[in-house]
XYZ file of C-alpha atoms in Angstrom:
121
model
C 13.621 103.557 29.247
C 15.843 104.842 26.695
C 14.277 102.041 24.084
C 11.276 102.991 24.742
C 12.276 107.043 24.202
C 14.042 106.202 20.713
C 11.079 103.617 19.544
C 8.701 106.355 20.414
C 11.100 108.820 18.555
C 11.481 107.257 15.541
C 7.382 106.518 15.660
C 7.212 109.841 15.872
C 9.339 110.619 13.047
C 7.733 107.902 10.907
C 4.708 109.422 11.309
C 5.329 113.033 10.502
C 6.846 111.712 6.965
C 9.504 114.315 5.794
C 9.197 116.614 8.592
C 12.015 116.115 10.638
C 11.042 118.195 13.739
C 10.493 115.510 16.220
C 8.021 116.217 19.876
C 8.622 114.925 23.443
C 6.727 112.103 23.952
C 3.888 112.339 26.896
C 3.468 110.109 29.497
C 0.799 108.780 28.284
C 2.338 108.431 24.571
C 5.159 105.890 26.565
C 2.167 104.183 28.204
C 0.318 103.201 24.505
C 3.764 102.507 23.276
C 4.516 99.842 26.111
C 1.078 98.752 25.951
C 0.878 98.514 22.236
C 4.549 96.270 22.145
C 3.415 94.287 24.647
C 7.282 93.251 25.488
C 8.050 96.433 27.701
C 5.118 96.016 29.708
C 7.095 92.234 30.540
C 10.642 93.264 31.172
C 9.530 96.666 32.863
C 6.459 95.838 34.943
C 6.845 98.288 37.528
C 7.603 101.415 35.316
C 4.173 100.014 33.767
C 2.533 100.329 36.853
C 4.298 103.630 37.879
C 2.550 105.095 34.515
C -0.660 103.917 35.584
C -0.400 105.854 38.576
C 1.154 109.108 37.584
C -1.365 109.262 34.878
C -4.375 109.274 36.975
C -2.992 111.620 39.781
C -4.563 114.728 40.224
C -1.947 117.541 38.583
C -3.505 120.536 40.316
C -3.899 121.944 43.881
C -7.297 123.521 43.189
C -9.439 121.140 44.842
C -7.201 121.302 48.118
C -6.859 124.952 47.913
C -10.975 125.298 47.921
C -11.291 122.687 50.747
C -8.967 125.038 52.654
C -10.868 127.873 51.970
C -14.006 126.520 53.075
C -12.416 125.079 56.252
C -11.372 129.173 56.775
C -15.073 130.008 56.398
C -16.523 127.455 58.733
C -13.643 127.650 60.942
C -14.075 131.107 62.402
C -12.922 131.968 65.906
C -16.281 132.153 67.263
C -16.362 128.373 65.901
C -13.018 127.080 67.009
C -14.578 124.549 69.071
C -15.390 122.257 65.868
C -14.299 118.773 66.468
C -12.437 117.145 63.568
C -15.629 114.817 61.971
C -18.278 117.717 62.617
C -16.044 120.215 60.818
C -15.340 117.040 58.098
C -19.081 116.932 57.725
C -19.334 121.132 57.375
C -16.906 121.462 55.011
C -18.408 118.160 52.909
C -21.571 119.732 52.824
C -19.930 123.565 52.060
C -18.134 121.684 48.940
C -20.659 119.023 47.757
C -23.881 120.465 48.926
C -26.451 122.204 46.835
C -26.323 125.863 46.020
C -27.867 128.062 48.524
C -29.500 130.013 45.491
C -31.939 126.406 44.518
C -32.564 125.151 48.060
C -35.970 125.695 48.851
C -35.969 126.931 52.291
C -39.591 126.417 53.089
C -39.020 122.783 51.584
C -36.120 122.167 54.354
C -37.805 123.629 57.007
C -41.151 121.272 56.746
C -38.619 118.573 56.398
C -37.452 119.771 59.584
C -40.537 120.113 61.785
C -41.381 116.671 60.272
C -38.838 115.026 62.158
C -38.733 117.126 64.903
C -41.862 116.174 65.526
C -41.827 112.428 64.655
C -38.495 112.320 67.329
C -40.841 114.112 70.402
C -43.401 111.311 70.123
């Protein structure tokens, strides 16, 4: 790893002429490198493929943090009977669903009856 930090490096260097101040190379900077050279991806094929992962992982929490917070508003204690796939489905729909403000309520609810009724004959 510590080629590939001083090939980077001196890339680096090369590249900003006779500026001397030199950056930290990304991830994804040692990923272009290896890929570029073509040898590093050879003699260090699992770092390769540890790149590949780390750069596509998700870096934040947000996403959990609202799935949580829609799980608290479904999840009340007057709903604490919820098995686990029908509060799955609630909070999929509470995340992913349309906003309340375009649904056509009339729409839905002949929808609705439509079935309803096609399911009593």
């Amino acid at each position: 790893m510590a080629l590939v930090q001083a090939s980077i490096d001196s890339r680096i260097k090369v590249d900003q002429g006779k500026n001397e101040t030199t950056k930290t190379p990304s991830l994804q900077d040692v990923k272009v490198h290896m890929e570029s050279s073509g040898a590093y991806t050879g003699i260090f094929p699992e770092i390769f493929k540890l790149l590949n992962i780390i750069l596509v992982l998700q870096v934040g929490t947000a996403s959990v943090e609202k799935s949580f917070s829609h799980m608290k508003q479904i999840k009340t204690r007057l709903r604490n009977r919820l098995n686990d796939a029908n509060l799955a489905h609630l909070i999929r729909i509470a995340i992913e669903g349309p906003e309340l403000s375009s649904l056509n309520f009339d729409e839905v609810l002949k929808v609705f009856k439509e079935k309803n009724r096609r399911i009593q004959l």
